Short mmCIF file of C-alpha atoms in Angstrom, two decimals:
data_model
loop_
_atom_site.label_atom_id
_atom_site.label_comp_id
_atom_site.label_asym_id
_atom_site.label_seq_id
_atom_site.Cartn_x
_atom_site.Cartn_y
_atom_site.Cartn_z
CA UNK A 1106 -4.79 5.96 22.87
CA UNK A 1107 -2.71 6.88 20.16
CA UNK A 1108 -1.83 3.13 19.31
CA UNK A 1109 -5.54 2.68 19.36
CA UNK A 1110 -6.16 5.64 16.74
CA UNK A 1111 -3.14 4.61 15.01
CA UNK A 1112 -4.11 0.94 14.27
CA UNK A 1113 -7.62 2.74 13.21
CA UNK A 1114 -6.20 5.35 10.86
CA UNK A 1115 -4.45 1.99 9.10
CA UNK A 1116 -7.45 -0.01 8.74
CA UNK A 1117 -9.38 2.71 7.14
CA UNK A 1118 -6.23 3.48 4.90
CA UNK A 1119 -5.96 -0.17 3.99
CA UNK A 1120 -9.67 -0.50 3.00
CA UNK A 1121 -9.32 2.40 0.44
CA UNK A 1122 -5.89 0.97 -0.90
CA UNK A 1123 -8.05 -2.37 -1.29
CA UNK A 1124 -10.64 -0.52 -3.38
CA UNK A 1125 -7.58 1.06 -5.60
CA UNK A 1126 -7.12 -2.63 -6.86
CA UNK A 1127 -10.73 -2.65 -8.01
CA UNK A 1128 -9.83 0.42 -9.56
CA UNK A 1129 -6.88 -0.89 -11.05
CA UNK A 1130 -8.67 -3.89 -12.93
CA UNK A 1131 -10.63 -1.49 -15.00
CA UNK A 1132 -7.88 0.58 -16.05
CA UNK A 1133 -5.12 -2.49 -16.66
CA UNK A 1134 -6.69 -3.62 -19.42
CA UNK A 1135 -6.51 -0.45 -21.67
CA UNK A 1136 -3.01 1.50 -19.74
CA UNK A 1137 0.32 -0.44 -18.53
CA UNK A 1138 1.59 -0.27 -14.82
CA UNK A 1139 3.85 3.02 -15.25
CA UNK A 1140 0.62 4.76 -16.62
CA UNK A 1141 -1.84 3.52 -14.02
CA UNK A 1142 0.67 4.08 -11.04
CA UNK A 1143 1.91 7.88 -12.80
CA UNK A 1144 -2.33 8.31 -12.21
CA UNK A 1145 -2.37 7.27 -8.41
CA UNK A 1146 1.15 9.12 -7.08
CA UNK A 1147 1.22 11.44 -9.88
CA UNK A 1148 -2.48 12.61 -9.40
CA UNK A 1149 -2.24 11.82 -5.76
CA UNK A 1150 0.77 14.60 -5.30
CA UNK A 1151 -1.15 17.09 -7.28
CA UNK A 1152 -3.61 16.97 -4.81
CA UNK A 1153 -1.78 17.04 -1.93
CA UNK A 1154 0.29 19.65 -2.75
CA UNK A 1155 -2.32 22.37 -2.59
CA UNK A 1156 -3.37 21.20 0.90
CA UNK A 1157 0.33 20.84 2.39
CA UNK A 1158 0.73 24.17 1.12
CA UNK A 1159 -2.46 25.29 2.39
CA UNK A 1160 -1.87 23.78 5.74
CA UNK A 1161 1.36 24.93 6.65
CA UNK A 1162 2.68 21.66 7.48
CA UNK A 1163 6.43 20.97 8.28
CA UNK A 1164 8.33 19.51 5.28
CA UNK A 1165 11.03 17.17 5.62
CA UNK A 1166 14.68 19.37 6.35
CA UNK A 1167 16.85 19.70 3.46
CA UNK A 1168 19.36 17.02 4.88
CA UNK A 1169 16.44 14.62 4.58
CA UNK A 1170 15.68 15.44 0.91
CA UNK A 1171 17.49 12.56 -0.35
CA UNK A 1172 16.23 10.23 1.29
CA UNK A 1173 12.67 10.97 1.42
CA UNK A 1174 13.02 11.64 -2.65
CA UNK A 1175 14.44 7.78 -3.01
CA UNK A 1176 11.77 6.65 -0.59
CA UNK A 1177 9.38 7.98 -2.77
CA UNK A 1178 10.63 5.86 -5.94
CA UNK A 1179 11.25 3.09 -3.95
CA UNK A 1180 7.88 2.76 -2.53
CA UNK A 1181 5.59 4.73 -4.89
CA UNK A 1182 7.60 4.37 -8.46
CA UNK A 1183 9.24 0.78 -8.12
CA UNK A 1184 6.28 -1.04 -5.85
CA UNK A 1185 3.11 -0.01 -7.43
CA UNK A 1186 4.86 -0.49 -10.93
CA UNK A 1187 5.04 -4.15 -9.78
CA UNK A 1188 1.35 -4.03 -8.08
CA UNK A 1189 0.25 -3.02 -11.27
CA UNK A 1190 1.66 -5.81 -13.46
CA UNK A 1191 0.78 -8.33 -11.15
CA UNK A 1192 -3.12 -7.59 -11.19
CA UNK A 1193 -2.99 -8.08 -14.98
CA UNK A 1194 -2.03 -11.74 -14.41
CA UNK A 1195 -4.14 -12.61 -11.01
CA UNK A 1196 -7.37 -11.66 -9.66
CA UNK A 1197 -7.72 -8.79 -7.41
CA UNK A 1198 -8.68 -11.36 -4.12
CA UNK A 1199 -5.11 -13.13 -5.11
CA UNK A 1200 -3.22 -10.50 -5.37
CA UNK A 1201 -4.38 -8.35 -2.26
CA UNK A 1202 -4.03 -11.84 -0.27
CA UNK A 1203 -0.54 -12.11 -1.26
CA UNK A 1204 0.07 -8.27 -0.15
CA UNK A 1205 -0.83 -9.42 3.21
CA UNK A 1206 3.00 -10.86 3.81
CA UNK A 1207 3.61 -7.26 4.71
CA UNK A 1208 3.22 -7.43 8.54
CA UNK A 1209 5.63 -10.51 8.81
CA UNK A 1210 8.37 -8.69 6.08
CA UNK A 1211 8.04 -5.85 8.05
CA UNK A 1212 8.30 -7.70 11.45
CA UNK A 1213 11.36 -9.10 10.39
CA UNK A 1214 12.50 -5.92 8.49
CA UNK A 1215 12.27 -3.95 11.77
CA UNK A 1216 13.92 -6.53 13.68
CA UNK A 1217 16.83 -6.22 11.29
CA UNK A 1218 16.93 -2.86 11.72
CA UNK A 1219 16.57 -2.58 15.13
CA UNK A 1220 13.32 -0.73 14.94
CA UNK A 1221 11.33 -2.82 17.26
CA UNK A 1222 11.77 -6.23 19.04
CA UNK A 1223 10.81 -9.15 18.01
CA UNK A 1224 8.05 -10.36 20.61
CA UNK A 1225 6.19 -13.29 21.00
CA UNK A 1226 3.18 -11.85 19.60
CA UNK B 1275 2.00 -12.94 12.91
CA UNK B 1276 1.75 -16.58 11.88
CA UNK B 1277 -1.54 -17.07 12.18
CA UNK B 1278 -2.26 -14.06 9.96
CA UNK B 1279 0.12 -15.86 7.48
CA UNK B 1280 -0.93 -19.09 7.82
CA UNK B 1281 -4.32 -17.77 6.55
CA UNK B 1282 -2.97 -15.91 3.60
CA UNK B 1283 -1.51 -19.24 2.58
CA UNK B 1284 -4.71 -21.48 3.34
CA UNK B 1285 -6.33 -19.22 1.30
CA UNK B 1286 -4.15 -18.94 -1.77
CA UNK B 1287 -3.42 -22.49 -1.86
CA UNK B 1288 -6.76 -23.96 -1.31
CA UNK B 1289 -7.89 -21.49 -4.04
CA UNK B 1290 -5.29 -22.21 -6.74
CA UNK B 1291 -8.25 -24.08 -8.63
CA UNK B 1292 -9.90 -21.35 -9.09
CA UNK B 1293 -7.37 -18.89 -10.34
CA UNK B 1294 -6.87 -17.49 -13.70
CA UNK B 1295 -3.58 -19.28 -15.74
CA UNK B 1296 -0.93 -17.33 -14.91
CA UNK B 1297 -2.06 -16.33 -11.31
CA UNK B 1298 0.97 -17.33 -10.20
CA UNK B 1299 3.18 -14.61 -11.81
CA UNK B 1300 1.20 -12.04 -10.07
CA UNK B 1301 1.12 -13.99 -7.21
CA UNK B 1302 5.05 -14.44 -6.67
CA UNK B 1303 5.37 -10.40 -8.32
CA UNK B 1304 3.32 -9.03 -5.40
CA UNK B 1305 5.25 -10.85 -2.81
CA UNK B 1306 8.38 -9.70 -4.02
CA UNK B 1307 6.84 -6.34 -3.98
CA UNK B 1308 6.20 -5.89 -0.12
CA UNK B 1309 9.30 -6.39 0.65
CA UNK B 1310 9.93 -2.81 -0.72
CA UNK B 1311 6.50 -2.11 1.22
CA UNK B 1312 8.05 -3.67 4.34
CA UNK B 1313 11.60 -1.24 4.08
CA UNK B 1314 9.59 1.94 3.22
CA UNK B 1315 7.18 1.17 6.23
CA UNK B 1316 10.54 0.71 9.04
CA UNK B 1317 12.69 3.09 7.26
CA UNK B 1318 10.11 6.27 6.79
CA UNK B 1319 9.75 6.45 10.54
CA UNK B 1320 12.31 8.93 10.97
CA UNK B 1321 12.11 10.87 7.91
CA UNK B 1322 8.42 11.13 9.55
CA UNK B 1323 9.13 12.49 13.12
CA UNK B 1324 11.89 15.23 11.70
CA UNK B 1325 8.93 16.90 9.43
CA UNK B 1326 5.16 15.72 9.52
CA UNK B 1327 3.05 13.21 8.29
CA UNK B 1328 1.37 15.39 5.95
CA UNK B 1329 5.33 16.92 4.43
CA UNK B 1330 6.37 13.50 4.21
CA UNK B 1331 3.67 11.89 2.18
CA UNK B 1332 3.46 14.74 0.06
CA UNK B 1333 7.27 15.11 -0.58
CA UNK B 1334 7.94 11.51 -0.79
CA UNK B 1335 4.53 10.84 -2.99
CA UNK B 1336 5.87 13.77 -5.18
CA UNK B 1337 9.30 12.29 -6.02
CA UNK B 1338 7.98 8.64 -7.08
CA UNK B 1339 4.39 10.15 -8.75
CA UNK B 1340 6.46 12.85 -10.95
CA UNK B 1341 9.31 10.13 -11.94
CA UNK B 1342 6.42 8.20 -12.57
CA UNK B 1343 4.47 10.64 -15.09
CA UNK B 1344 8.25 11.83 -17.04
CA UNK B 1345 8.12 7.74 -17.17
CA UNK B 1346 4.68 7.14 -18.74
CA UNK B 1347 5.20 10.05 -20.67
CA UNK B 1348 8.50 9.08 -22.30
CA UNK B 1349 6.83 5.34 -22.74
CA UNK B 1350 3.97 6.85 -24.87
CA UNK B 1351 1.82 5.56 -21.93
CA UNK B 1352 -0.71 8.53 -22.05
CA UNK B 1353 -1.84 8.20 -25.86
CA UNK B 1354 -4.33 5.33 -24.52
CA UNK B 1355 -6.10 8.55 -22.98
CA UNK B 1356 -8.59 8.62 -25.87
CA UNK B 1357 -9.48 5.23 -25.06
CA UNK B 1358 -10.24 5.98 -22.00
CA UNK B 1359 -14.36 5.63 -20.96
CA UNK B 1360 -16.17 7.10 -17.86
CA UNK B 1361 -15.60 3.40 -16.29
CA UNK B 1362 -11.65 4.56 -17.11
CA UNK B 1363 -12.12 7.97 -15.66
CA UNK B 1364 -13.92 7.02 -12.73
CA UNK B 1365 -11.43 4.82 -11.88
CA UNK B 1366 -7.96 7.08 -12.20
CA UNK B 1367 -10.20 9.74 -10.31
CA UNK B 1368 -10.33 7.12 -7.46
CA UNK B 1369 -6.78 6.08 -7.85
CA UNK B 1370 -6.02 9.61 -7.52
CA UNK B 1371 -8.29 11.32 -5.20
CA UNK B 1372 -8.48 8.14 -2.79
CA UNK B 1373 -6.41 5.17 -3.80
CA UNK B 1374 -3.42 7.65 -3.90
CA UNK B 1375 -3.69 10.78 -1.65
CA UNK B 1376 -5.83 9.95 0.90
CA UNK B 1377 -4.81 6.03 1.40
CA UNK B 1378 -1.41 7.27 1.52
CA UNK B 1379 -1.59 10.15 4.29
CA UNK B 1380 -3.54 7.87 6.47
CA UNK B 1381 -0.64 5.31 6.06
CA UNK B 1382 2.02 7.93 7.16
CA UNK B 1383 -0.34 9.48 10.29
CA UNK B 1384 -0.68 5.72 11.66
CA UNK B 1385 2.70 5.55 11.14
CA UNK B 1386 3.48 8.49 13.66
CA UNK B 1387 0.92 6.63 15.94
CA UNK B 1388 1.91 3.27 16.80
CA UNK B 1389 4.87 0.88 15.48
CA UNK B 1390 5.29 -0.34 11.62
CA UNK B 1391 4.33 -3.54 12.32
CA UNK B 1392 1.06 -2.98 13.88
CA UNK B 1393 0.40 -0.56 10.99
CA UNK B 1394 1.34 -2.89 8.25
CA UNK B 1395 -0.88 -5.93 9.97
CA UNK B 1396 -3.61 -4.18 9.00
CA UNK B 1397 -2.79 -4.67 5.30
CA UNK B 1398 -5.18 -7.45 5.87
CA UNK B 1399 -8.55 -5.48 6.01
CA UNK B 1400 -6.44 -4.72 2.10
CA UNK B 1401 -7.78 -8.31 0.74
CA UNK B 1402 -11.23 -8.09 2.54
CA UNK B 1403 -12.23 -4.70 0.54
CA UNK B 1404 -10.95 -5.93 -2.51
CA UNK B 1405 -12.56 -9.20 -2.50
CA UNK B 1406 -15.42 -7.46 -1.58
CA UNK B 1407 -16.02 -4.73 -3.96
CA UNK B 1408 -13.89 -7.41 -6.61
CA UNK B 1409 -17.05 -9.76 -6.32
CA UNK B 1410 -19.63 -6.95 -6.42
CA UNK B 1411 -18.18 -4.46 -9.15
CA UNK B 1412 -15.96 -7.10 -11.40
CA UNK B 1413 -18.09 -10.19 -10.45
CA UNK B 1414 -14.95 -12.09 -9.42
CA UNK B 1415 -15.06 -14.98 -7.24
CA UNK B 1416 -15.48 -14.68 -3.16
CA UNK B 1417 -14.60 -18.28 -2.02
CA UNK B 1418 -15.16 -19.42 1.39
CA UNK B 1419 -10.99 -19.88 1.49
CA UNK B 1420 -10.63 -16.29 1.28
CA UNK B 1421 -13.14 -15.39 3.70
CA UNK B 1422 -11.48 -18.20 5.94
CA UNK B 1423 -7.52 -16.63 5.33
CA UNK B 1424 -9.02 -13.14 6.24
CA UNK B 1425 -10.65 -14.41 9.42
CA UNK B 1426 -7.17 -15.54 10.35
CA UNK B 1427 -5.44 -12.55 9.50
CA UNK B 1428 -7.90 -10.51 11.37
CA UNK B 1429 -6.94 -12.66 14.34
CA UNK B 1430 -3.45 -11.66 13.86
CA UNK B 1431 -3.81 -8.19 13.80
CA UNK B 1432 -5.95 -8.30 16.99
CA UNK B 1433 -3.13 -10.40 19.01
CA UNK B 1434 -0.40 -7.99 17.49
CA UNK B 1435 -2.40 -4.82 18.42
CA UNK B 1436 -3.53 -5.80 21.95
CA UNK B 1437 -0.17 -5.75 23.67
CA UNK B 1438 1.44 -4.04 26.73
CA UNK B 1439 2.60 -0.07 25.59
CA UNK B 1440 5.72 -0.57 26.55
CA UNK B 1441 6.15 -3.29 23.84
CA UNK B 1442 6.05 -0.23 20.93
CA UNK B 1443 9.20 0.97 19.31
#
């Protein structure tokens, strides 16, 4: 069940994260990549912020801070700077296509980690 | 897996003629980029399952948006504001609201759900929205090769989701 939901939850989250590069093609001609990518985390965290408040959630433990803060650069800061400057040279179908190595990276990723097994599926 | 691949690169290849000059850069910049995807996705797991899906995002999101506006602001980035149009202010509103926020928290609850490579596989519904709402907001091109590589990758992630339990990490 939770598998189920789980693979659910990601489709939905990579249809709006497909839209965001429509969103991005009308933007990248008049702002660069740090200014279109400080709108998406930067505007994204102000609105989160209220509700995590709000809701009371559990934050990450202060041993974790670290690593959750270079996480955040990492992923939000130094990918989406480099989404960003890709979609002013291709076209949004391109470019999204291309982001679709991520299962197999992360496949391999994991089994490099020892995350998960490699299986034959 | 490779079947989802092996449609990603039937469709970028037999597409090439049809790409903008240059394509390639972005191309080659956006594969080099999920690799950072790919590391986030495997390593977040247990930053995830000591706090919430909800702290995570938020803190994590916080870190790389705020070193991303001292950035723009230091670069002069936000003097284009004036330029800026409803089309413009539609857009970071989306970027913001849903692109960032939303798309984001979703990413880190199916991450607390099932394995990261079940959740990243379905970074391929990513090209079939774009292309989508690319063709009928920007008028770009929806070729039969990307409908065909997005048919295969939807393939994959159906083989890689329907597995025993027991398989997940």
């Amino acid at each position: 069940m939770n598998e189920r939901a789980g693979v659910s939850i990601a489709i939905l989250s990579s249809s709006l994260g497909g839209l965001a590069a429509v969103a991005t093609r009308f933007i990248v001609e008049v702002a660069d990549p740090v200014t279109i990518a400080a709108f998406r985390f930067g505007g994204g965290a102000l609105l989160l912020l209220p509700i995590a408040f709000l809701a009371g959630c559990r934050w990450p433990p202060r041993r974790d801070w670290p690593g959750t803060a270079l996480l955040g650069l990492m992923f939000f800061a130094l990918f989406f700077i480099v989404y960003n400057l890709a979609l002013a040279y291709t076209t949004v179908a391109r470019a999204t296509l291309a982001l679709s190595t991520l299962p197999l990276l992360t496949m391999l990723v994991a089994a490099m980690l020892r995350a998960e097994p490699l299986t034959a599926r | 897996m490779l079947i989802a691949m092996g449609g990603v690169a039937l469709a970028l290849l037999t597409g090439l003629g049809g790409a903008p000059d240059g394509a390639w850069r972005g191309d080659l910049l956006m594969a080099g980029g999920t690799l950072a995807m790919a590391f986030y996705n495997v390593w977040s797991r247990p930053f995830i399952a000591r706090s919430s899906p909800l702290g995570f995002v938020t803190a994590s999101m916080a870190a790389g948006g705020g070193a991303l506006v001292l950035a723009a602001f230091a670069r002069g980035g936000f003097d284009v504001l004036p330029a800026f149009g409803m089309p413009q202010w539609l857009a970071a509103a989306y970027l913001g609201a849903l692109g960032g926020a939303a798309a984001f928290y979703l990413w880190i609850l199916a991450l607390r759900l099932t394995t990261p490579t079940r959740v990243a596989s379905t970074m391929a519904v990513n090209p079939l929205a774009a292309s989508a709402g690319a063709a009928l907001v920007l008028g770009e091109p929806f070729g039969l090769n990307v409908l065909v590589g997005i048919v295969a990758v939807f393939l994959g992630i159906w083989i890689a989701s329907t597995t025993a339990g027991s398989q997940a990490a």
